[in-house]
PDB file of C-alpha atoms in Angstrom:
ATOM      1  CA  MET A   1     -66.505  45.679  20.055  1.00 44.00           C
ATOM      2  CA  SER A   2     -65.227  42.997  22.347  1.00 44.00           C
ATOM      3  CA  ALA A   3     -61.932  41.228  21.926  1.00 45.00           C
ATOM      4  CA  THR A   4     -61.638  37.463  22.361  1.00 43.00           C
ATOM      5  CA  ALA A   5     -58.494  35.998  23.849  1.00 40.00           C
ATOM      6  CA  LYS A   6     -57.155  32.786  22.346  1.00 43.00           C
ATOM      7  CA  ILE A   7     -55.430  30.377  24.687  1.00 44.00           C
ATOM      8  CA  VAL A   8     -52.391  28.681  23.133  1.00 39.00           C
ATOM      9  CA  GLU A   9     -50.725  25.722  24.812  1.00 47.00           C
ATOM     10  CA  LEU A  10     -46.953  26.190  24.942  1.00 43.00           C
ATOM     11  CA  ARG A  11     -44.789  23.125  24.616  1.00 51.00           C
ATOM     12  CA  ASP A  12     -41.077  22.574  24.803  1.00 50.00           C
ATOM     13  CA  THR A  13     -39.874  22.093  21.225  1.00 52.00           C
ATOM     14  CA  THR A  14     -36.311  21.107  22.164  1.00 54.00           C
ATOM     15  CA  PRO A  15     -35.571  17.800  20.404  1.00 56.00           C
ATOM     16  CA  VAL A  16     -34.958  14.842  22.670  1.00 56.00           C
ATOM     17  CA  ALA A  17     -31.630  13.219  22.101  1.00 53.00           C
ATOM     18  CA  ASP A  18     -31.745   9.667  20.822  1.00 57.00           C
ATOM     19  CA  PRO A  19     -29.922   7.327  23.211  1.00 55.00           C
ATOM     20  CA  LEU A  20     -28.605   5.429  20.177  1.00 57.00           C
ATOM     21  CA  ASP A  21     -26.822   8.585  18.990  1.00 61.00           C
ATOM     22  CA  ALA A  22     -24.952   9.008  22.272  1.00 65.00           C
ATOM     23  CA  PRO A  23     -21.225   8.184  22.078  1.00 71.00           C
ATOM     24  CA  GLN A  24     -20.110   4.899  23.501  1.00 87.00           C
ATOM     25  CA  ALA A  25     -18.856   5.081  27.079  1.00 92.00           C
ATOM     26  CA  ALA A  26     -15.099   5.328  27.504  1.00 90.00           C
ATOM     27  CA  ALA A  27     -13.018   2.338  28.575  1.00 92.00           C
ATOM     28  CA  ILE A  28      -9.858   4.082  29.763  1.00 94.00           C
ATOM     29  CA  VAL A  29      -6.854   2.033  30.815  1.00 94.00           C
ATOM     30  CA  GLY A  30      -3.378   3.268  31.637  1.00 93.00           C
ATOM     31  CA  HIS A  31      -0.435   3.348  33.967  1.00 90.00           C
ATOM     32  CA  ILE A  32       2.154   5.635  35.485  1.00 92.00           C
ATOM     33  CA  ASP A  33       5.369   3.786  34.787  1.00 89.00           C
ATOM     34  CA  ALA A  34       7.794   5.910  36.771  1.00 87.00           C
ATOM     35  CA  LEU A  35       8.738   9.339  38.107  1.00 88.00           C
ATOM     36  CA  GLN A  36      12.478   9.753  37.653  1.00 87.00           C
ATOM     37  CA  GLY A  37      14.655  12.819  37.418  1.00 86.00           C
ATOM     38  CA  GLY A  38      11.711  15.183  37.568  1.00 89.00           C
ATOM     39  CA  ARG A  39       9.950  13.495  34.626  1.00 92.00           C
ATOM     40  CA  VAL A  40       6.799  11.356  34.682  1.00 93.00           C
ATOM     41  CA  PHE A  41       6.431   8.454  32.242  1.00 93.00           C
ATOM     42  CA  GLY A  42       3.265   6.496  31.492  1.00 94.00           C
ATOM     43  CA  TRP A  43       0.526   5.652  28.993  1.00 95.00           C
ATOM     44  CA  ALA A  44      -3.250   5.916  28.640  1.00 96.00           C
ATOM     45  CA  TRP A  45      -5.718   4.497  26.080  1.00 95.00           C
ATOM     46  CA  ASP A  46      -9.484   4.293  25.524  1.00 95.00           C
ATOM     47  CA  GLY A  47     -10.375   0.811  24.282  1.00 92.00           C
ATOM     48  CA  ASN A  48     -13.810   1.949  23.036  1.00 94.00           C
ATOM     49  CA  HIS A  49     -12.289   4.868  21.099  1.00 94.00           C
ATOM     50  CA  PRO A  50      -8.904   3.424  20.125  1.00 93.00           C
ATOM     51  CA  ALA A  51      -7.916   6.279  17.769  1.00 93.00           C
ATOM     52  CA  ASP A  52      -8.343   8.985  20.455  1.00 94.00           C
ATOM     53  CA  ARG A  53      -5.281  10.626  22.003  1.00 96.00           C
ATOM     54  CA  LEU A  54      -6.246  11.123  25.622  1.00 96.00           C
ATOM     55  CA  GLU A  55      -5.589  14.292  27.616  1.00 96.00           C
ATOM     56  CA  VAL A  56      -3.399  13.803  30.687  1.00 95.00           C
ATOM     57  CA  GLU A  57      -3.242  16.191  33.657  1.00 95.00           C
ATOM     58  CA  LEU A  58      -0.547  15.461  36.237  1.00 95.00           C
ATOM     59  CA  ARG A  59      -1.570  16.545  39.743  1.00 94.00           C
ATOM     60  CA  LEU A  60       0.000  16.550  43.165  1.00 93.00           C
ATOM     61  CA  GLU A  61      -2.488  15.460  45.812  1.00 91.00           C
ATOM     62  CA  ARG A  62      -2.326  17.265  49.147  1.00 86.00           C
ATOM     63  CA  ASP A  63      -3.916  16.560  52.470  1.00 83.00           C
ATOM     64  CA  GLY A  64      -6.429  19.196  53.542  1.00 78.00           C
ATOM     65  CA  GLY A  65      -6.439  21.058  50.223  1.00 82.00           C
ATOM     66  CA  PRO A  66      -7.174  20.840  46.536  1.00 90.00           C
ATOM     67  CA  PRO A  67      -4.663  19.047  44.293  1.00 91.00           C
ATOM     68  CA  GLU A  68      -2.045  21.095  42.478  1.00 92.00           C
ATOM     69  CA  THR A  69      -1.752  20.799  38.702  1.00 93.00           C
ATOM     70  CA  LEU A  70       1.854  20.172  37.656  1.00 93.00           C
ATOM     71  CA  ALA A  71       1.583  19.628  33.856  1.00 93.00           C
ATOM     72  CA  ARG A  72      -0.806  18.858  30.997  1.00 95.00           C
ATOM     73  CA  VAL A  73       0.199  16.625  28.098  1.00 95.00           C
ATOM     74  CA  ALA A  74      -1.346  14.357  25.467  1.00 96.00           C
ATOM     75  CA  ALA A  75      -0.867  10.587  25.473  1.00 95.00           C
ATOM     76  CA  ASP A  76       0.307  10.451  21.867  1.00 95.00           C
ATOM     77  CA  ARG A  77       3.908   9.196  21.977  1.00 95.00           C
ATOM     78  CA  PRO A  78       4.660   5.952  20.093  1.00 95.00           C
ATOM     79  CA  ARG A  79       6.044   3.012  22.051  1.00 93.00           C
ATOM     80  CA  PRO A  80       6.826  -0.427  20.562  1.00 90.00           C
ATOM     81  CA  ASP A  81       5.861  -2.354  23.689  1.00 88.00           C
ATOM     82  CA  LEU A  82       2.382  -0.805  23.616  1.00 91.00           C
ATOM     83  CA  ALA A  83       1.909  -1.742  19.956  1.00 88.00           C
ATOM     84  CA  GLY A  84       3.152  -5.256  20.711  1.00 84.00           C
ATOM     85  CA  GLY A  85       0.751  -5.509  23.646  1.00 85.00           C
ATOM     86  CA  GLY A  86      -2.279  -4.620  21.564  1.00 88.00           C
ATOM     87  CA  ILE A  87      -2.672  -1.055  22.885  1.00 92.00           C
ATOM     88  CA  GLY A  88      -4.061   0.512  19.724  1.00 91.00           C
ATOM     89  CA  ASP A  89      -1.371   1.593  17.282  1.00 93.00           C
ATOM     90  CA  GLY A  90       1.107   1.989  20.144  1.00 92.00           C
ATOM     91  CA  ALA A  91       1.125   5.822  20.081  1.00 95.00           C
ATOM     92  CA  HIS A  92      -0.500   6.274  23.487  1.00 96.00           C
ATOM     93  CA  ALA A  93       2.419   7.004  25.824  1.00 95.00           C
ATOM     94  CA  PHE A  94       3.019  10.277  27.626  1.00 96.00           C
ATOM     95  CA  GLU A  95       6.009  11.984  29.190  1.00 95.00           C
ATOM     96  CA  ALA A  96       6.153  15.265  31.068  1.00 94.00           C
ATOM     97  CA  GLU A  97       8.528  17.296  33.196  1.00 93.00           C
ATOM     98  CA  VAL A  98       7.208  18.242  36.624  1.00 92.00           C
ATOM     99  CA  ILE A  99       8.567  20.520  39.328  1.00 91.00           C
ATOM    100  CA  LEU A 100       7.505  19.438  42.773  1.00 90.00           C
ATOM    101  CA  PRO A 101       7.093  21.955  45.604  1.00 89.00           C
ATOM    102  CA  GLU A 102       9.684  21.734  48.346  1.00 88.00           C
ATOM    103  CA  GLY A 103       8.909  18.936  50.723  1.00 87.00           C
ATOM    104  CA  ALA A 104       6.290  17.335  48.439  1.00 88.00           C
ATOM    105  CA  ASP A 105       5.964  13.568  48.380  1.00 89.00           C
ATOM    106  CA  PRO A 106       6.629  12.317  44.769  1.00 89.00           C
ATOM    107  CA  SER A 107       4.469   9.264  45.393  1.00 88.00           C
ATOM    108  CA  ARG A 108       1.406  11.587  45.641  1.00 91.00           C
ATOM    109  CA  VAL A 109       1.664  12.543  41.973  1.00 93.00           C
ATOM    110  CA  VAL A 110      -1.330  11.122  39.995  1.00 94.00           C
ATOM    111  CA  ALA A 111      -2.436  11.256  36.351  1.00 94.00           C
ATOM    112  CA  VAL A 112      -6.009  12.352  35.616  1.00 95.00           C
ATOM    113  CA  VAL A 113      -6.838  11.109  32.098  1.00 95.00           C
ATOM    114  CA  ARG A 114      -9.719  12.569  30.076  1.00 95.00           C
ATOM    115  CA  SER A 115     -11.455  11.127  27.005  1.00 94.00           C
ATOM    116  CA  PRO A 116     -11.993  13.795  24.297  1.00 94.00           C
ATOM    117  CA  SER A 117     -14.923  11.810  22.870  1.00 91.00           C
ATOM    118  CA  THR A 118     -17.010  11.467  26.034  1.00 93.00           C
ATOM    119  CA  GLY A 119     -15.404  13.771  28.594  1.00 93.00           C
ATOM    120  CA  GLU A 120     -15.065  10.913  31.065  1.00 94.00           C
ATOM    121  CA  THR A 121     -12.005  10.822  33.282  1.00 94.00           C
ATOM    122  CA  ALA A 122      -9.939   8.216  35.088  1.00 94.00           C
ATOM    123  CA  THR A 123      -7.233   8.658  37.706  1.00 94.00           C
ATOM    124  CA  PHE A 124      -4.051   6.588  37.826  1.00 93.00           C
ATOM    125  CA  ALA A 125      -1.774   6.629  40.860  1.00 90.00           C
ATOM    126  CA  GLN A 126       1.839   5.623  40.922  1.00 86.00           C
ATOM    127  CA  PRO A 127       2.587   1.998  41.670  1.00 78.00           C
ATOM    128  CA  ASN A 128       3.896   1.170  45.088  1.00 73.00           C
ATOM    129  CA  PRO A 129       7.639   0.611  45.552  1.00 68.00           C
ATOM    130  CA  GLU A 130       7.304  -3.155  45.185  1.00 72.00           C
ATOM    131  CA  ASP A 131       5.414  -2.817  41.903  1.00 67.00           C
ATOM    132  CA  GLN A 132       8.006  -0.322  40.678  1.00 65.00           C
ATOM    133  CA  ARG A 133      10.771  -2.761  41.483  1.00 71.00           C
ATOM    134  CA  LEU A 134       8.965  -5.510  39.561  1.00 73.00           C
ATOM    135  CA  ASP A 135       8.438  -3.148  36.635  1.00 68.00           C
ATOM    136  CA  ARG A 136      12.142  -2.355  36.535  1.00 68.00           C
ATOM    137  CA  LEU A 137      13.000  -6.059  36.637  1.00 75.00           C
ATOM    138  CA  LEU A 138      10.397  -7.218  34.132  1.00 74.00           C
ATOM    139  CA  GLY A 139      10.385  -4.174  31.868  1.00 68.00           C
ATOM    140  CA  PRO A 140      13.408  -5.131  29.742  1.00 74.00           C
ATOM    141  CA  HIS A 141      12.183  -8.712  29.389  1.00 76.00           C
ATOM    142  CA  LEU A 142       8.697  -7.577  28.396  1.00 71.00           C
ATOM    143  CA  HIS A 143      10.237  -5.173  25.904  1.00 68.00           C
ATOM    144  CA  ARG A 144      12.242  -7.995  24.314  1.00 79.00           C
ATOM    145  CA  ILE A 145       9.159 -10.204  24.219  1.00 80.00           C
ATOM    146  CA  GLY A 146       7.237  -7.424  22.502  1.00 70.00           C
ATOM    147  CA  GLU A 147       9.984  -7.062  19.898  1.00 76.00           C
ATOM    148  CA  ARG A 148       9.944 -10.801  19.248  1.00 83.00           C
ATOM    149  CA  ILE A 149       6.179 -10.735  18.875  1.00 81.00           C
ATOM    150  CA  ASP A 150       6.519  -7.897  16.358  1.00 76.00           C
ATOM    151  CA  ALA A 151       9.182  -9.908  14.477  1.00 83.00           C
ATOM    152  CA  LEU A 152       6.901 -12.971  14.407  1.00 86.00           C
ATOM    153  CA  ARG A 153       4.061 -10.879  13.048  1.00 82.00           C
ATOM    154  CA  ARG A 154       6.304  -9.488  10.323  1.00 86.00           C
ATOM    155  CA  ASP A 155       7.444 -13.029   9.464  1.00 88.00           C
ATOM    156  CA  GLN A 156       3.834 -14.184   9.324  1.00 88.00           C
ATOM    157  CA  ARG A 157       2.949 -11.365   6.935  1.00 88.00           C
ATOM    158  CA  GLN A 158       5.937 -12.187   4.737  1.00 89.00           C
ATOM    159  CA  LEU A 159       5.022 -15.887   4.809  1.00 89.00           C
ATOM    160  CA  ALA A 160       1.432 -15.101   3.820  1.00 88.00           C
ATOM    161  CA  ALA A 161       2.702 -12.924   0.934  1.00 88.00           C
ATOM    162  CA  ALA A 162       5.057 -15.726  -0.165  1.00 88.00           C
ATOM    163  CA  GLN A 163       2.203 -18.246  -0.039  1.00 89.00           C
ATOM    164  CA  GLN A 164       0.078 -15.990  -2.203  1.00 89.00           C
ATOM    165  CA  THR A 165       2.936 -15.624  -4.700  1.00 89.00           C
ATOM    166  CA  ILE A 166       3.475 -19.392  -4.816  1.00 92.00           C
ATOM    167  CA  GLY A 167      -0.252 -19.902  -5.317  1.00 88.00           C
ATOM    168  CA  ARG A 168      -0.240 -17.498  -8.276  1.00 89.00           C
ATOM    169  CA  LEU A 169       2.802 -19.234  -9.790  1.00 90.00           C
ATOM    170  CA  LEU A 170       1.192 -22.673  -9.403  1.00 90.00           C
ATOM    171  CA  ARG A 171      -2.009 -21.404 -10.972  1.00 89.00           C
ATOM    172  CA  ASP A 172      -0.117 -19.873 -13.905  1.00 89.00           C
ATOM    173  CA  ALA A 173       1.893 -23.101 -14.317  1.00 89.00           C
ATOM    174  CA  GLY A 174      -1.311 -25.152 -14.373  1.00 87.00           C
ATOM    175  CA  GLU A 175      -2.841 -22.894 -16.995  1.00 89.00           C
ATOM    176  CA  GLY A 176       0.381 -23.169 -19.067  1.00 88.00           C
ATOM    177  CA  VAL A 177       0.318 -26.983 -18.887  1.00 89.00           C
ATOM    178  CA  THR A 178      -3.338 -27.025 -19.921  1.00 88.00           C
ATOM    179  CA  ALA A 179      -2.553 -24.756 -22.896  1.00 88.00           C
ATOM    180  CA  LEU A 180       0.400 -26.968 -23.912  1.00 89.00           C
ATOM    181  CA  ARG A 181      -1.773 -30.080 -23.772  1.00 88.00           C
ATOM    182  CA  ALA A 182      -4.407 -28.404 -25.903  1.00 86.00           C
ATOM    183  CA  ASP A 183      -1.754 -27.367 -28.446  1.00 85.00           C
ATOM    184  CA  ALA A 184      -0.336 -30.895 -28.490  1.00 83.00           C
ATOM    185  CA  ALA A 185      -3.808 -32.348 -29.076  1.00 84.00           C
ATOM    186  CA  ARG A 186      -4.414 -29.932 -31.940  1.00 84.00           C
ATOM    187  CA  LEU A 187      -1.012 -30.776 -33.483  1.00 85.00           C
ATOM    188  CA  GLU A 188      -1.691 -34.473 -33.099  1.00 81.00           C
ATOM    189  CA  THR A 189      -5.069 -34.100 -34.791  1.00 81.00           C
ATOM    190  CA  SER A 190      -3.508 -32.043 -37.607  1.00 79.00           C
ATOM    191  CA  ASP A 191      -0.692 -34.583 -38.113  1.00 77.00           C
ATOM    192  CA  GLY A 192      -3.238 -37.390 -38.208  1.00 78.00           C
ATOM    193  CA  GLU A 193      -5.273 -35.588 -40.826  1.00 82.00           C
ATOM    194  CA  ARG A 194      -2.132 -34.940 -42.899  1.00 82.00           C
ATOM    195  CA  SER A 195      -1.085 -38.589 -42.590  1.00 80.00           C
ATOM    196  CA  ASP A 196      -4.502 -39.720 -43.745  1.00 81.00           C
ATOM    197  CA  ALA A 197      -4.386 -37.340 -46.691  1.00 82.00           C
ATOM    198  CA  LEU A 198      -0.870 -38.516 -47.654  1.00 83.00           C
ATOM    199  CA  ALA A 199      -1.925 -42.188 -47.427  1.00 81.00           C
ATOM    200  CA  GLU A 200      -4.924 -41.457 -49.640  1.00 85.00           C
ATOM    201  CA  SER A 201      -2.661 -39.752 -52.201  1.00 80.00           C
ATOM    202  CA  VAL A 202      -0.232 -42.700 -52.181  1.00 80.00           C
ATOM    203  CA  ARG A 203      -3.135 -45.099 -52.668  1.00 83.00           C
ATOM    204  CA  GLU A 204      -4.500 -43.125 -55.599  1.00 82.00           C
ATOM    205  CA  LEU A 205      -1.002 -42.911 -57.151  1.00 81.00           C
ATOM    206  CA  SER A 206      -0.528 -46.675 -56.732  1.00 79.00           C
ATOM    207  CA  GLU A 207      -3.824 -47.298 -58.478  1.00 81.00           C
ATOM    208  CA  ARG A 208      -2.850 -45.020 -61.377  1.00 79.00           C
ATOM    209  CA  VAL A 209       0.574 -46.662 -61.728  1.00 76.00           C
ATOM    210  CA  GLY A 210      -1.060 -50.093 -61.712  1.00 77.00           C
ATOM    211  CA  GLY A 211      -3.441 -48.980 -64.416  1.00 76.00           C
ATOM    212  CA  LEU A 212      -0.536 -47.670 -66.500  1.00 77.00           C
ATOM    213  CA  GLU A 213       1.343 -50.950 -66.138  1.00 74.00           C
ATOM    214  CA  VAL A 214      -1.690 -52.855 -67.439  1.00 77.00           C
ATOM    215  CA  PHE A 215      -2.033 -50.340 -70.266  1.00 76.00           C
ATOM    216  CA  LEU A 216       1.639 -50.756 -71.200  1.00 75.00           C
ATOM    217  CA  MET A 217       1.367 -54.527 -71.187  1.00 78.00           C
ATOM    218  CA  ARG A 218      -1.660 -54.379 -73.479  1.00 76.00           C
ATOM    219  CA  MET A 219       0.007 -51.910 -75.818  1.00 74.00           C
ATOM    220  CA  ASP A 220       3.140 -54.069 -75.931  1.00 73.00           C
ATOM    221  CA  GLN A 221       1.035 -57.062 -76.870  1.00 76.00           C
ATOM    222  CA  SER A 222      -0.794 -55.031 -79.519  1.00 74.00           C
ATOM    223  CA  LEU A 223       2.465 -53.836 -81.060  1.00 72.00           C
ATOM    224  CA  ARG A 224       3.864 -57.367 -81.138  1.00 73.00           C
ATOM    225  CA  GLY A 225       0.730 -58.614 -82.861  1.00 73.00           C
ATOM    226  CA  LEU A 226       0.877 -55.758 -85.348  1.00 70.00           C
ATOM    227  CA  ASP A 227       4.540 -56.510 -86.029  1.00 68.00           C
ATOM    228  CA  SER A 228       3.833 -60.165 -86.622  1.00 73.00           C
ATOM    229  CA  ALA A 229       0.942 -59.398 -88.974  1.00 69.00           C
ATOM    230  CA  SER A 230       3.024 -56.983 -90.956  1.00 65.00           C
ATOM    231  CA  ALA A 231       5.842 -59.463 -91.280  1.00 67.00           C
ATOM    232  CA  GLU A 232       3.520 -62.132 -92.637  1.00 68.00           C
ATOM    233  CA  LYS A 233       1.965 -59.765 -95.205  1.00 64.00           C
ATOM    234  CA  THR A 234       5.202 -58.320 -96.514  1.00 61.00           C
ATOM    235  CA  GLY A 235       7.244 -61.460 -96.135  1.00 59.00           C
ATOM    236  CA  GLY A 236      10.023 -59.533 -94.499  1.00 51.00           C
ATOM    237  CA  ALA A 237      10.913 -56.552 -92.370  1.00 49.00           C
ATOM    238  CA  GLY A 238       9.441 -53.826 -94.529  1.00 49.00           C
ATOM    239  CA  TRP A 239       7.300 -52.552 -91.721  1.00 51.00           C
ATOM    240  CA  SER A 240       9.992 -52.792 -89.073  1.00 55.00           C
ATOM    241  CA  PRO A 241      11.171 -49.121 -89.262  1.00 58.00           C
ATOM    242  CA  LEU A 242       7.593 -47.888 -89.047  1.00 56.00           C
ATOM    243  CA  LEU A 243       6.881 -50.090 -86.050  1.00 56.00           C
ATOM    244  CA  THR A 244      10.079 -48.921 -84.380  1.00 61.00           C
ATOM    245  CA  VAL A 245       8.994 -45.282 -84.770  1.00 57.00           C
ATOM    246  CA  LEU A 246       5.522 -46.033 -83.475  1.00 61.00           C
ATOM    247  CA  GLY A 247       6.961 -47.875 -80.480  1.00 62.00           C
ATOM    248  CA  SER A 248       9.301 -45.006 -79.649  1.00 62.00           C
ATOM    249  CA  THR A 249       6.505 -42.500 -79.971  1.00 66.00           C
ATOM    250  CA  ALA A 250       4.223 -44.570 -77.748  1.00 64.00           C
ATOM    251  CA  GLY A 251       6.994 -44.966 -75.132  1.00 65.00           C
ATOM    252  CA  ALA A 252       7.589 -41.216 -75.024  1.00 63.00           C
ATOM    253  CA  PHE A 253       3.893 -40.544 -74.692  1.00 68.00           C
ATOM    254  CA  LEU A 254       3.573 -43.001 -71.883  1.00 65.00           C
ATOM    255  CA  ALA A 255       6.602 -41.495 -70.043  1.00 64.00           C
ATOM    256  CA  VAL A 256       5.046 -38.026 -70.252  1.00 62.00           C
ATOM    257  CA  LEU A 257       1.723 -39.385 -69.058  1.00 67.00           C
ATOM    258  CA  VAL A 258       3.355 -41.141 -66.078  1.00 61.00           C
ATOM    259  CA  GLY A 259       5.225 -37.975 -65.129  1.00 64.00           C
ATOM    260  CA  TRP A 260       2.029 -35.930 -65.245  1.00 62.00           C
ATOM    261  CA  LEU A 261       0.224 -38.422 -63.025  1.00 61.00           C
ATOM    262  CA  VAL A 262       3.065 -38.508 -60.506  1.00 58.00           C
ATOM    263  CA  LEU A 263       3.229 -34.727 -60.244  1.00 59.00           C
ATOM    264  CA  HIS A 264      -0.530 -34.341 -59.931  1.00 61.00           C
TER     265      HIS A 264
END
C-alpha cells in the first residue's frame, strides 16, 4: 500500500502591525540650565505626549572613548516658569548631583533624554558661556513675567466666575420681575371683578330702595284716603285710633323689609 504525501504551503501568520496603531513620534524639547556646585539643572518635555515624564541620563563625553554615565533621573519636578511658559503642567524639570572625574571638563556634560512612549531619544548640551550669562541675567525677569502671567490667568478665571454669577443673578432677577408683573396683573383683574360685582350690588340695592320709596308713597296716599273716607262716614275721629295702629304696623313692617333688603 503506497503512501501519498500532501504538500502544504507554509505562510507566516504573524499579524502585520497597523501603521495607524503606532504611537505618535516624540517631539522632545528641553534645556540644560546650569551645572553649579556639582549639580545639574534643566528640563525636558515631549510635546506629543505631554503627560509623560521623560527619562534623563547625564553623560560626560570624552574624546577617543565612550561617554561616561554620571546619573539617571526623571524630569518630573514642578517649576512655575515652565507652567507659565506652556510646558505641560510645569512638572518637567530635573535636577541631579554629579561627580566629575579629576580633570574632566564640566562643559562636556550632556543630557540624553528618552521618551517612555516611543523610546526615541534627544541629546541636550550645555549652553555656551555667553548663553549662560544671558540666562543668568534674564532668568529672574522671565521668572517674574511667568508669575505675572499666572496671576493674570487666575484673575481671568475669577472674572469669568464673577461674570457667570452676575449672569445668574440677572436671570433670577428677570424671572422675579416677570412673576411680580404676573401677580400684579392677576390682582388687578381680581380687583376689577370685585369692583364690578360691588357696583352691580349697589345698583340692585338702589333699585330696591327706589321701589320701596314708591311703595311707601302709595301706601301713605292710601292711608290718607282711608282716613278721609272714615272721617266722612263717622262724622268724627272714631276711626282715628284704628288708623294710627294700622299706620304704625305698616311702618314697622316696611322698616323690617328695608333692613332685610339691605342685608341681602
